[in-house]
XYZ file of C-alpha atoms in Angstrom:
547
model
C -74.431 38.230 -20.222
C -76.855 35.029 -19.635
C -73.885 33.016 -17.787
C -74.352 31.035 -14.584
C -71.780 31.611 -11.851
C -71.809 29.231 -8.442
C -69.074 29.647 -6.071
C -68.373 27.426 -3.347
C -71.879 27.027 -2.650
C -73.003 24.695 0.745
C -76.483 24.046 1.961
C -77.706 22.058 4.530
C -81.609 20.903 4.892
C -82.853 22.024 7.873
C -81.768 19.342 11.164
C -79.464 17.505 8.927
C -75.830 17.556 7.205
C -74.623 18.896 4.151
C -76.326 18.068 0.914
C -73.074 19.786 -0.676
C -70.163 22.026 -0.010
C -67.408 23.684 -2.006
C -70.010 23.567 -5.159
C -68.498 25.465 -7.774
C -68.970 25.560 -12.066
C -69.787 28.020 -14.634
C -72.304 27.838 -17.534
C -71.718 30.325 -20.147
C -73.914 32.196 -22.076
C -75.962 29.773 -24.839
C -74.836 26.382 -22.788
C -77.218 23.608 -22.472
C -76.004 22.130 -19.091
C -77.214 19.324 -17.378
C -76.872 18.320 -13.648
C -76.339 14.654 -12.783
C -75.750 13.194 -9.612
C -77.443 9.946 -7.580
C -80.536 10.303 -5.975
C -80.647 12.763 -3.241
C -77.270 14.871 -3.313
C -79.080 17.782 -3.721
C -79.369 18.136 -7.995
C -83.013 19.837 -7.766
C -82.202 21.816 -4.511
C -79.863 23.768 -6.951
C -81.968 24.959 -9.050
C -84.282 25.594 -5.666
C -81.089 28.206 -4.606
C -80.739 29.233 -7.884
C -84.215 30.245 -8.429
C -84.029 32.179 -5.025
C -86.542 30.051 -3.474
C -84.291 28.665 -1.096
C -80.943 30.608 0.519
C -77.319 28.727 0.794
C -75.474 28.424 3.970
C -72.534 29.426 2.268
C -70.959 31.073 -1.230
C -72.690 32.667 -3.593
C -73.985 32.944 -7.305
C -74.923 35.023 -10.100
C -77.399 34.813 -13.042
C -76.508 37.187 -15.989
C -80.083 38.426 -17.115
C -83.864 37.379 -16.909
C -84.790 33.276 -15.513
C -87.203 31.566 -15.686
C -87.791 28.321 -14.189
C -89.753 25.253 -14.301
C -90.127 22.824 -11.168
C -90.565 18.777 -12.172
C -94.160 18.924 -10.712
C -95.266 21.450 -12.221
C -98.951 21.664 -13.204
C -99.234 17.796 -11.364
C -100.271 19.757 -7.434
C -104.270 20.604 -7.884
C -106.074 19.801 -10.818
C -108.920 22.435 -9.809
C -106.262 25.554 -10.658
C -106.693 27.233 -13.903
C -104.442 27.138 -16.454
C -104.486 31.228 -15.698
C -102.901 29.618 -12.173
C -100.668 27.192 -13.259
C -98.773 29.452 -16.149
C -98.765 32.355 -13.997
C -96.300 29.945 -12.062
C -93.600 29.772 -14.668
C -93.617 33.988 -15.088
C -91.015 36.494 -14.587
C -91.552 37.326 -10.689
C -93.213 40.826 -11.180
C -95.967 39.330 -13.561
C -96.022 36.406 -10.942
C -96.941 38.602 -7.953
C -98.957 40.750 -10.216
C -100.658 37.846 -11.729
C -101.560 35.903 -8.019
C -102.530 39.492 -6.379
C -105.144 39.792 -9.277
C -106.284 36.074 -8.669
C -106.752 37.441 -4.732
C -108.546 39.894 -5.790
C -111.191 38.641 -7.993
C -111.738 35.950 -6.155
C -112.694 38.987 -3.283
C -115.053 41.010 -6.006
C -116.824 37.898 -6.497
C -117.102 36.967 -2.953
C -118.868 40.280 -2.449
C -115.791 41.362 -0.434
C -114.897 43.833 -2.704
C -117.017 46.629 -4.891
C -114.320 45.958 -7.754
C -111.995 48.971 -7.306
C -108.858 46.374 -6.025
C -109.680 44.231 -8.914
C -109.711 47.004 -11.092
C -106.149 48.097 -9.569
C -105.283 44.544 -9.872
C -105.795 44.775 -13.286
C -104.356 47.833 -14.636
C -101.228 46.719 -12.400
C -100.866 43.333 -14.913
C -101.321 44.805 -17.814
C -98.722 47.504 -16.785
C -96.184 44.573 -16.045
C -96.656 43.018 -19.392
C -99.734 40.813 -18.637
C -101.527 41.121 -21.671
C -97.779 40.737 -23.988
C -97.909 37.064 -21.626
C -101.699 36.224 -22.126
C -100.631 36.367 -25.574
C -97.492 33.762 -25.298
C -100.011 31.784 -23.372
C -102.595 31.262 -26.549
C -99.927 31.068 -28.630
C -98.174 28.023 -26.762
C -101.454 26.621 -26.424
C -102.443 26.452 -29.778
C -99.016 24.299 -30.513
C -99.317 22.439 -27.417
C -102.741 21.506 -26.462
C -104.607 19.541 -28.463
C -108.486 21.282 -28.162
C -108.791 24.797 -27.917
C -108.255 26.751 -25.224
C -111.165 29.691 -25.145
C -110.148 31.195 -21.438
C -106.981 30.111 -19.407
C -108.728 31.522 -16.404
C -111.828 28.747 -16.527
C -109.673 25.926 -18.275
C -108.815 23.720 -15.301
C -105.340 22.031 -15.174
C -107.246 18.712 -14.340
C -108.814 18.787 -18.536
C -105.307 18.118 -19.569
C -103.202 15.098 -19.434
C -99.925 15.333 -17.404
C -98.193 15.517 -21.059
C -100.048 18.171 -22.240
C -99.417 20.490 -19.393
C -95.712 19.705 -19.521
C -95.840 20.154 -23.148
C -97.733 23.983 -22.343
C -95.165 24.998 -20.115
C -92.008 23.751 -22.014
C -93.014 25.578 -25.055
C -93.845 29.049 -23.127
C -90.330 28.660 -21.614
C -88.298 27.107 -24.647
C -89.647 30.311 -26.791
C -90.067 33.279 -24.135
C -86.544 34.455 -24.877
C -85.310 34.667 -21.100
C -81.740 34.897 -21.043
C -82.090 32.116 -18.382
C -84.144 28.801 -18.342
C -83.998 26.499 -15.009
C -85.400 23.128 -15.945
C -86.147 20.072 -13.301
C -87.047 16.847 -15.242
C -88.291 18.423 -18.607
C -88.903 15.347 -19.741
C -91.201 13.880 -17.564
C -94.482 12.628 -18.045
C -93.611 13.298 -21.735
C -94.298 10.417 -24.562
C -91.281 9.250 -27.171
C -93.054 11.958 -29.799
C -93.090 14.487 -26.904
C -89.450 14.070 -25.734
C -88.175 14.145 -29.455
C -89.913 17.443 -30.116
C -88.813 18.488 -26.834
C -85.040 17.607 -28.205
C -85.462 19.787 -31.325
C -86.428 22.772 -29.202
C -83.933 22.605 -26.694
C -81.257 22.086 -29.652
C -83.032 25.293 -31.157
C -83.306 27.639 -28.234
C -80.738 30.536 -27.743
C -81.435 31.160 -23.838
C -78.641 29.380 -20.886
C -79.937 25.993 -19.851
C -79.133 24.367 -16.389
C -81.573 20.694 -16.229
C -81.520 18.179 -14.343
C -83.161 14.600 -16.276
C -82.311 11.299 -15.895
C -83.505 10.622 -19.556
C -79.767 9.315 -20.950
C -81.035 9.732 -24.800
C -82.096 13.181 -24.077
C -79.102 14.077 -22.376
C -76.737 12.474 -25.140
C -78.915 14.681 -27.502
C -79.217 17.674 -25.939
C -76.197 18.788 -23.047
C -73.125 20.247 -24.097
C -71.838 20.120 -20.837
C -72.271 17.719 -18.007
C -71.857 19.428 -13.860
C -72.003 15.859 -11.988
C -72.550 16.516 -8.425
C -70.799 13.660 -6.350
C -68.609 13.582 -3.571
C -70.276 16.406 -1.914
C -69.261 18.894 -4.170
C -69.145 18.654 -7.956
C -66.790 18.653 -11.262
C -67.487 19.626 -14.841
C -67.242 17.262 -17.920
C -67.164 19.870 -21.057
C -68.436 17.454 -23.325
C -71.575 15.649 -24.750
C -73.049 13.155 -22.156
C -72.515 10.170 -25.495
C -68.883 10.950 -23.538
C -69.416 11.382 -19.989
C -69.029 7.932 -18.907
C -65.496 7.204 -20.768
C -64.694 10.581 -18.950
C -65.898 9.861 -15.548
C -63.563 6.453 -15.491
C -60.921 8.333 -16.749
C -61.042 10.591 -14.113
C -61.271 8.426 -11.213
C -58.327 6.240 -12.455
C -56.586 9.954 -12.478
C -57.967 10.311 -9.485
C -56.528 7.138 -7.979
C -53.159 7.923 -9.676
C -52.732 11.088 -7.825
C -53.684 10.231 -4.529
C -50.767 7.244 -4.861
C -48.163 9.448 -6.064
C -48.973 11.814 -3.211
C -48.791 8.732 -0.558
C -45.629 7.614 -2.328
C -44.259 11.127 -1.802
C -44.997 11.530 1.900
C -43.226 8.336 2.671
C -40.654 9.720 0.783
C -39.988 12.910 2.421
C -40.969 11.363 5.671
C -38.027 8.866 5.025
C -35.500 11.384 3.577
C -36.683 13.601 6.838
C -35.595 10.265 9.093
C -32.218 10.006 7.697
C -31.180 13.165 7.803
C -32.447 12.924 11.546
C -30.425 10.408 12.262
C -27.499 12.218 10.684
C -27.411 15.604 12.542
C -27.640 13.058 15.999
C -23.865 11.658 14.835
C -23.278 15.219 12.974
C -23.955 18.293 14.297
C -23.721 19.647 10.554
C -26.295 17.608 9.400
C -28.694 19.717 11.537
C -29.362 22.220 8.951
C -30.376 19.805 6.041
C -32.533 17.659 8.909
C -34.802 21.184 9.688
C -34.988 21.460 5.721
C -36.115 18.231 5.530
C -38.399 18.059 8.105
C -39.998 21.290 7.197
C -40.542 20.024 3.655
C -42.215 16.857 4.974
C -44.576 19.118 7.309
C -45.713 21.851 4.476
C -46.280 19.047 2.209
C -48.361 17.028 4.599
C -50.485 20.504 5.309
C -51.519 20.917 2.208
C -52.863 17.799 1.935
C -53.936 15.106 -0.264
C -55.859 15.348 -3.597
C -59.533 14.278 -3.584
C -59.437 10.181 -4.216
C -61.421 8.897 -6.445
C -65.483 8.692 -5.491
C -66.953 5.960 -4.095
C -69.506 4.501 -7.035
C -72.976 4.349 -5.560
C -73.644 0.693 -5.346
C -77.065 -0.219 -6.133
C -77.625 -4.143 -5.961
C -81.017 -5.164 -7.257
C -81.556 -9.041 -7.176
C -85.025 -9.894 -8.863
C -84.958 -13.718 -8.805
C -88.608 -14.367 -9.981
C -89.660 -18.099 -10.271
C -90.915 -20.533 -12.756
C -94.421 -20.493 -14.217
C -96.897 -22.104 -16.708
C -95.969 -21.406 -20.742
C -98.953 -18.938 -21.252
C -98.427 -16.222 -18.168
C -101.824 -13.880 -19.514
C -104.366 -14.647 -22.334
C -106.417 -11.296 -23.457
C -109.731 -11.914 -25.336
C -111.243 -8.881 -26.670
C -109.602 -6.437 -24.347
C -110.902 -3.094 -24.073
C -111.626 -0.274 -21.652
C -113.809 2.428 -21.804
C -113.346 4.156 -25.243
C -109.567 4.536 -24.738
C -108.967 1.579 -27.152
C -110.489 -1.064 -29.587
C -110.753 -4.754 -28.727
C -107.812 -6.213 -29.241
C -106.402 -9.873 -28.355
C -102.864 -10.711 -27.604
C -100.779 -13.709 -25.106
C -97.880 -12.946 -23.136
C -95.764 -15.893 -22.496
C -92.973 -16.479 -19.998
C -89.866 -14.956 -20.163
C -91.099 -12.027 -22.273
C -90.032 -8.668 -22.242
C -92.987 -6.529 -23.304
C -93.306 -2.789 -23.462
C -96.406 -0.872 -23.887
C -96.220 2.086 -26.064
C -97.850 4.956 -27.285
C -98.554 8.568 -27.148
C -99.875 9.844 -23.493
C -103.646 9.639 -23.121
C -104.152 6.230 -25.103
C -104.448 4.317 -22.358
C -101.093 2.033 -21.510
C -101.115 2.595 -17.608
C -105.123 1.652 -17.903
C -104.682 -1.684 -19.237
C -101.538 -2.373 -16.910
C -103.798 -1.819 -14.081
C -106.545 -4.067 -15.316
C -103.570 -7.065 -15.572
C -102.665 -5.955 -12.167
C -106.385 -6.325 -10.774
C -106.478 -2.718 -9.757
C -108.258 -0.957 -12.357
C -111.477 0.003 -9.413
C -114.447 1.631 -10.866
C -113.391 4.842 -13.131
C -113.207 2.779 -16.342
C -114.975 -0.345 -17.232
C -113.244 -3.176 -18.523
C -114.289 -5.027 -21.733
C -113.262 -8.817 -22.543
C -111.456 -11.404 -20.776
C -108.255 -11.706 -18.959
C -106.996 -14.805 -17.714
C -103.510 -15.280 -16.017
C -101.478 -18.965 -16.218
C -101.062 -21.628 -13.068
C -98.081 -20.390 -10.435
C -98.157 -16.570 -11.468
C -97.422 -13.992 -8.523
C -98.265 -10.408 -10.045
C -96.319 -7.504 -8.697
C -97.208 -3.586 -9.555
C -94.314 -0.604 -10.059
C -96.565 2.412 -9.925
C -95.581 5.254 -11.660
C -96.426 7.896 -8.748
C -94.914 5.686 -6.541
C -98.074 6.495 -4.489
C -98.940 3.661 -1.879
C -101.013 4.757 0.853
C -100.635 1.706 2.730
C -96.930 3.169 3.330
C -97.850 6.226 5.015
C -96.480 7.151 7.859
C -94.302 4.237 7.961
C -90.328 4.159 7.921
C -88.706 2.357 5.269
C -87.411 -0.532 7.959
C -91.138 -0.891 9.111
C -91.682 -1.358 5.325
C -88.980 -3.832 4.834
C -89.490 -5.805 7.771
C -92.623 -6.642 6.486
C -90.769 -8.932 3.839
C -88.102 -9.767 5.928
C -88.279 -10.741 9.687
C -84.826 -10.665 10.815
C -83.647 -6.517 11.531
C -80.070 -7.136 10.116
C -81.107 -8.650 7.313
C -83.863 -5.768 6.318
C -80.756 -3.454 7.093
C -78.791 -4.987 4.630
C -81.513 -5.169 1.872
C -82.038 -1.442 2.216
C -78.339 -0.854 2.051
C -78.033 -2.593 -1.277
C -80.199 -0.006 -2.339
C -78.780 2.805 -1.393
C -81.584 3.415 1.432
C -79.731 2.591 4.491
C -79.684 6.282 5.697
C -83.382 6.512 5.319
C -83.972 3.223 7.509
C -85.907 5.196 10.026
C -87.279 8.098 7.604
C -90.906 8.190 6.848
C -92.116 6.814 3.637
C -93.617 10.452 2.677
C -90.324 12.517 3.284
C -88.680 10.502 0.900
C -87.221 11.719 -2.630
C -89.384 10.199 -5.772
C -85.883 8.453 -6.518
C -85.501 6.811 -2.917
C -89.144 5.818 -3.268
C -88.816 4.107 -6.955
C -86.023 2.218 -5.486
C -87.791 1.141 -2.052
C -91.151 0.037 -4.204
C -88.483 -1.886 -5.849
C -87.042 -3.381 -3.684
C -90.781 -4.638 -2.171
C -90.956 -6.130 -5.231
C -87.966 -8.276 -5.170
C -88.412 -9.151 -1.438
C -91.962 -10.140 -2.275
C -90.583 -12.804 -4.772
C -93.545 -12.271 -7.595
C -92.910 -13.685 -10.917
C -95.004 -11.295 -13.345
C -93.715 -7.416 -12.927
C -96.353 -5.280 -14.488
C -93.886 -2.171 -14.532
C -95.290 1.861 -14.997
C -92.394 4.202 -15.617
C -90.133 2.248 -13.429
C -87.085 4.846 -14.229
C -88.481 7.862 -13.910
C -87.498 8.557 -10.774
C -84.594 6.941 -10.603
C -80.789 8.333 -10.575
C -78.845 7.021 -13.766
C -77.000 4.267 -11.792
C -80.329 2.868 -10.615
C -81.566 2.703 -13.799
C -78.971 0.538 -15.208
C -78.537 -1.615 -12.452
C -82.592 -2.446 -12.141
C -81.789 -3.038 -16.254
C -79.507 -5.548 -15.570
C -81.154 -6.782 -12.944
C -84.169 -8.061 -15.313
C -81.791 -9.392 -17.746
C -81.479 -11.992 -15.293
C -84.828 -12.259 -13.899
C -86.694 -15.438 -13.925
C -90.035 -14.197 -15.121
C -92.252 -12.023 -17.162
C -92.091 -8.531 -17.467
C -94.840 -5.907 -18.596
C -93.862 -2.010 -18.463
C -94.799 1.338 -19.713
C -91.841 3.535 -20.295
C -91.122 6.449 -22.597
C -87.205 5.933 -21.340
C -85.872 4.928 -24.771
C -82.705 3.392 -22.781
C -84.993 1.522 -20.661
C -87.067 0.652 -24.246
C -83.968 -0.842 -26.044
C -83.595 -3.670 -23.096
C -87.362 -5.334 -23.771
C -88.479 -8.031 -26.449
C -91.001 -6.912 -28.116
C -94.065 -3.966 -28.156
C -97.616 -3.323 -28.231
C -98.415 0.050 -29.724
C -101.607 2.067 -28.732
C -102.319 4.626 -31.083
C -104.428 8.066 -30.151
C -106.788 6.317 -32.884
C -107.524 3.632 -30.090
C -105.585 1.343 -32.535
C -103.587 -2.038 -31.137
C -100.286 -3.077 -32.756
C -97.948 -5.623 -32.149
C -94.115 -4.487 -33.193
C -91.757 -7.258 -33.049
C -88.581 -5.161 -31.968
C -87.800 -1.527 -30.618
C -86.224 -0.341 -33.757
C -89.726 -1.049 -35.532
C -91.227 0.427 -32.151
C -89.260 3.907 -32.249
C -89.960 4.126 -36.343
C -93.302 3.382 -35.458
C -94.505 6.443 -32.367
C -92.534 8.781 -35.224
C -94.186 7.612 -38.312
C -97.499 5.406 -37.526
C -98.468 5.644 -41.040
C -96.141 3.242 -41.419
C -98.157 0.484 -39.099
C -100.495 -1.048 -41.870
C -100.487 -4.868 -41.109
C -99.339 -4.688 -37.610
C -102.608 -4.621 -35.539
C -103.218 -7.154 -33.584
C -106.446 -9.090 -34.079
C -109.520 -8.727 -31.905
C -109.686 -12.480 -31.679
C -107.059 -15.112 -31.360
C -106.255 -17.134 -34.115
């Protein structure tokens, strides 16, 4: 049977305390299960134990049938590998070991460190293990996925496809290899709105177990028919549709909170009844009996202890003030780069909202880099772009990849912004990051460094926020909160984002097409109708002049 079985599970990263304890839930055979939890409690290092990469301190599990699983970076480490390298990956163990020993050794036989005969065993050894059957899924996924031909996985280099594509590769080869078992961390990102919805149909579709973790709250209202929310070191099971979750979660901590009265109301209680009946056996000797009782009810209810009170929301407090600037915050004239797009000419004024969209590859993140100033010498910019009086530009990078934080803890960060020690302290705790204060920017979680780059942001007081995937990282709670937090921003936002929850919050869109075609789309109804049917964009495109 393709069930999912965790008992009581507890693990511990090495040097530090428990990520969990007591972690216990079932997913039976043909669930769709998603994990959800706050950033860091240990949702990914599941699937990690699950997947037998990493061992438990304690309990213990059991997967009914073949797994597979896929890791949230995959196909993102080297662009160099082959796509021979990176699907070999995602396969059954014995055609994984099978598949890297015949890497090793033709990589030897064309070194000249081998005459051929390990290659050759190297060989007959894959095709023994099903190699050939899995070269075969390979074209097969390709030719849905990728958009050029693929000739030879074993010369195709990672690097010639976008981030979506490769995503796109593996999810298919896994949605439709008929494990009994599928493992999935963050299918959906990197993925565009077209991606993601396709990406809903085949999860829907597929018969194998699913356990995900994703952060994407359409995709999980879509997709998970049961929720395993990992909080309070250990973790409880919502049998529902996430569209549900939330009503469910408050329900449950108000139960929560109910019990853990009664139970206080009932010590007292006994305790009290346990007092009186003391004092009565000291003027009665008769009494003595009933005191004992009484006291021994008091004790065995007092050892078996309270029931778990209600957990502690994470409380995630972003405050992005922003400040005042001139009517007209950018004026594009003719804007292109490279041959990623056509000319086109648009003005972003203050207080907008904007959100770029479009399928991956059309060149979104590009053009927020050129408003940001940062677009260096691997494209060339076409046009004009000319920012307002009094605008302070501030970048969200989707990689969250700042050099310049290297090697530096997240207080040395802060205290960049902020002078005073306390007060850094108490800007990292509003973001959840006071545990970190003194961890290294590189050993944080891509969550915990979304919500420090954030958190620059704010302290650095800018007034135009050219956003790249600001949620992708982050844990459903910070989501919301950095939503609500530029509801009430004084300023401009730009952002790419294929987070259709995120989407709904902006003003108004401009649409690249894979055509290198501009639109402007006045809301995100006409946005979403538009990345599913952009047939439908005739007199939308934005001109390549101002008018």
């Amino acid at each position: 049977m393709s069930s999912i079985v965790v008992s009581e599970l507890e693990y511990a990263p090495p040097g530090a305390d428990s990520l969990f304890f007591d972690l216990s839930f079932t997913v039976a055979p043909g669930e769709h299960a998603a994990i959800v939890g706050a950033n860091g409690v240990g949702k990914s290092t599941i699937l990690r134990i699950l997947s037998g990469e990493l061992q438990p301190d304690e309990g213990e599990f059991a997967l009914g049938g073949t797994m597979l699983r896929m890791t949230q970076d995959v196909g993102m480490s080297n662009p160099t590998d082959s796509l021979r390298d990176m699907l070999v990956e995602v396969a059954p163990t014995a055609l994984r070991e099978a598949g890297r020993a015949l890497h090793i050794a033709e990589a030897a036989m064309y070194a000249g460190d081998d005459d051929g005969t390990k290659f050759a065993e190297a060989l007959t050894h894959w095709g023994d293990c099903g190699g050939y059957e899995l070269e075969a899924q390979w074209a097969a996924a390709a030719k849905r996925s990728v958009k050029t031909d693929v000739d030879d996985f074993a010369t195709r280099l990672v690097g010639e496809l976008s981030g979506g594509e490769r995503k796109r590769l593996v999810l298919d080869l896994l949605l439709n290899s008929g494990a009994d078992i599928l493992l999935l961390d963050e299918p959906d990102n990197y993925l565009d709105i077209p991606t993601r919805l396709w990406l809903e149909e085949q999860i829907r579709a597929c018969k194998s177990t699913i356990l995900m973790v994703s952060h994407d709250r359409t995709l999980l209202e879509r997709v998970a028919t049961k929720v395993i929310v990992v909080e309070g070191a250990g973790a409880w099971v919502h049998g529902g549709s996430y569209a549900t979750f939330p009503e469910a979660r408050a329900k449950r901590q108000e139960l929560l909170g109910d019990a853990l009265k009664r139970w206080h109301d009932e010590e007292r209680r006994l305790f009290h009844h346990m007092k009186i009946m003391k004092q009565r056996a000291a003027q009665n000797f008769k009494n003595a009996t009933k005191a004992n009782a009484a006291e021994t009810r008091w004790e065995k209810f007092v050892a078996a202890g309270p029931p778990p009170p209600p957990v502690p929301d994470q409380q995630i407090k972003v405050r992005l003030r922003g400040a005042d600037s001139a009517r007209r915050v950018v004026q594009m004239i003719d804007v292109s780069i490279g041959d990623l797009f056509l000319p086109f000419s648009d003005e972003v004024h203050f207080g907008e909202r904007v959100g770029l969209i479009g399928p991956n590859g059309t060149g979104k993140t590009h053009l927020l880099s050129a408003l940001a100033g940062t677009l260096g010498d691997h494209a060339s910019l076409e046009g004009t772009i000319n920012f307002g009086p009094r605008t302070s530009i501030g970048m969200f990078t989707q990689v969250n990849d700042r050099p310049e934080f290297r090697g530096r803890t997240c207080m040395d960060i802060v205290r960049r912004r902020i002078y005073d020690e306390e007060q850094a302290m108490k800007a990292l705790a509003r973001y959840g990051l006071a545990p970190q204060s003194r961890q290294e920017h590189q050993t944080l979680s891509g969550g915990q460094k979304a919500r420090l780059e954030i958190l620059c942001l704010e302290l650095e007081g800018h007034n135009v926020l050219l956003l790249d995937e600001p949620t992708d990282n982050l844990d459903i709670e910070s989501s919301e909160a950095l939503e609500q937090a530029l509801d009430g921003f004084v300023g401009t936002v730009i952002a790419v984002s294929h987070d259709r929850t995120f989407l709904s919050t902006l003003d108004r869109f401009v649409m690249i097409t894979d055509d290198g075609e501009v639109y402007s789309l006045p809301d995100f109804e006409v946005g979403l109708a538009a990345l599913q049917q952009p047939d439908k964009l005739a007199g939308l495109r934005l001109a390549k002049s101002l008018t």
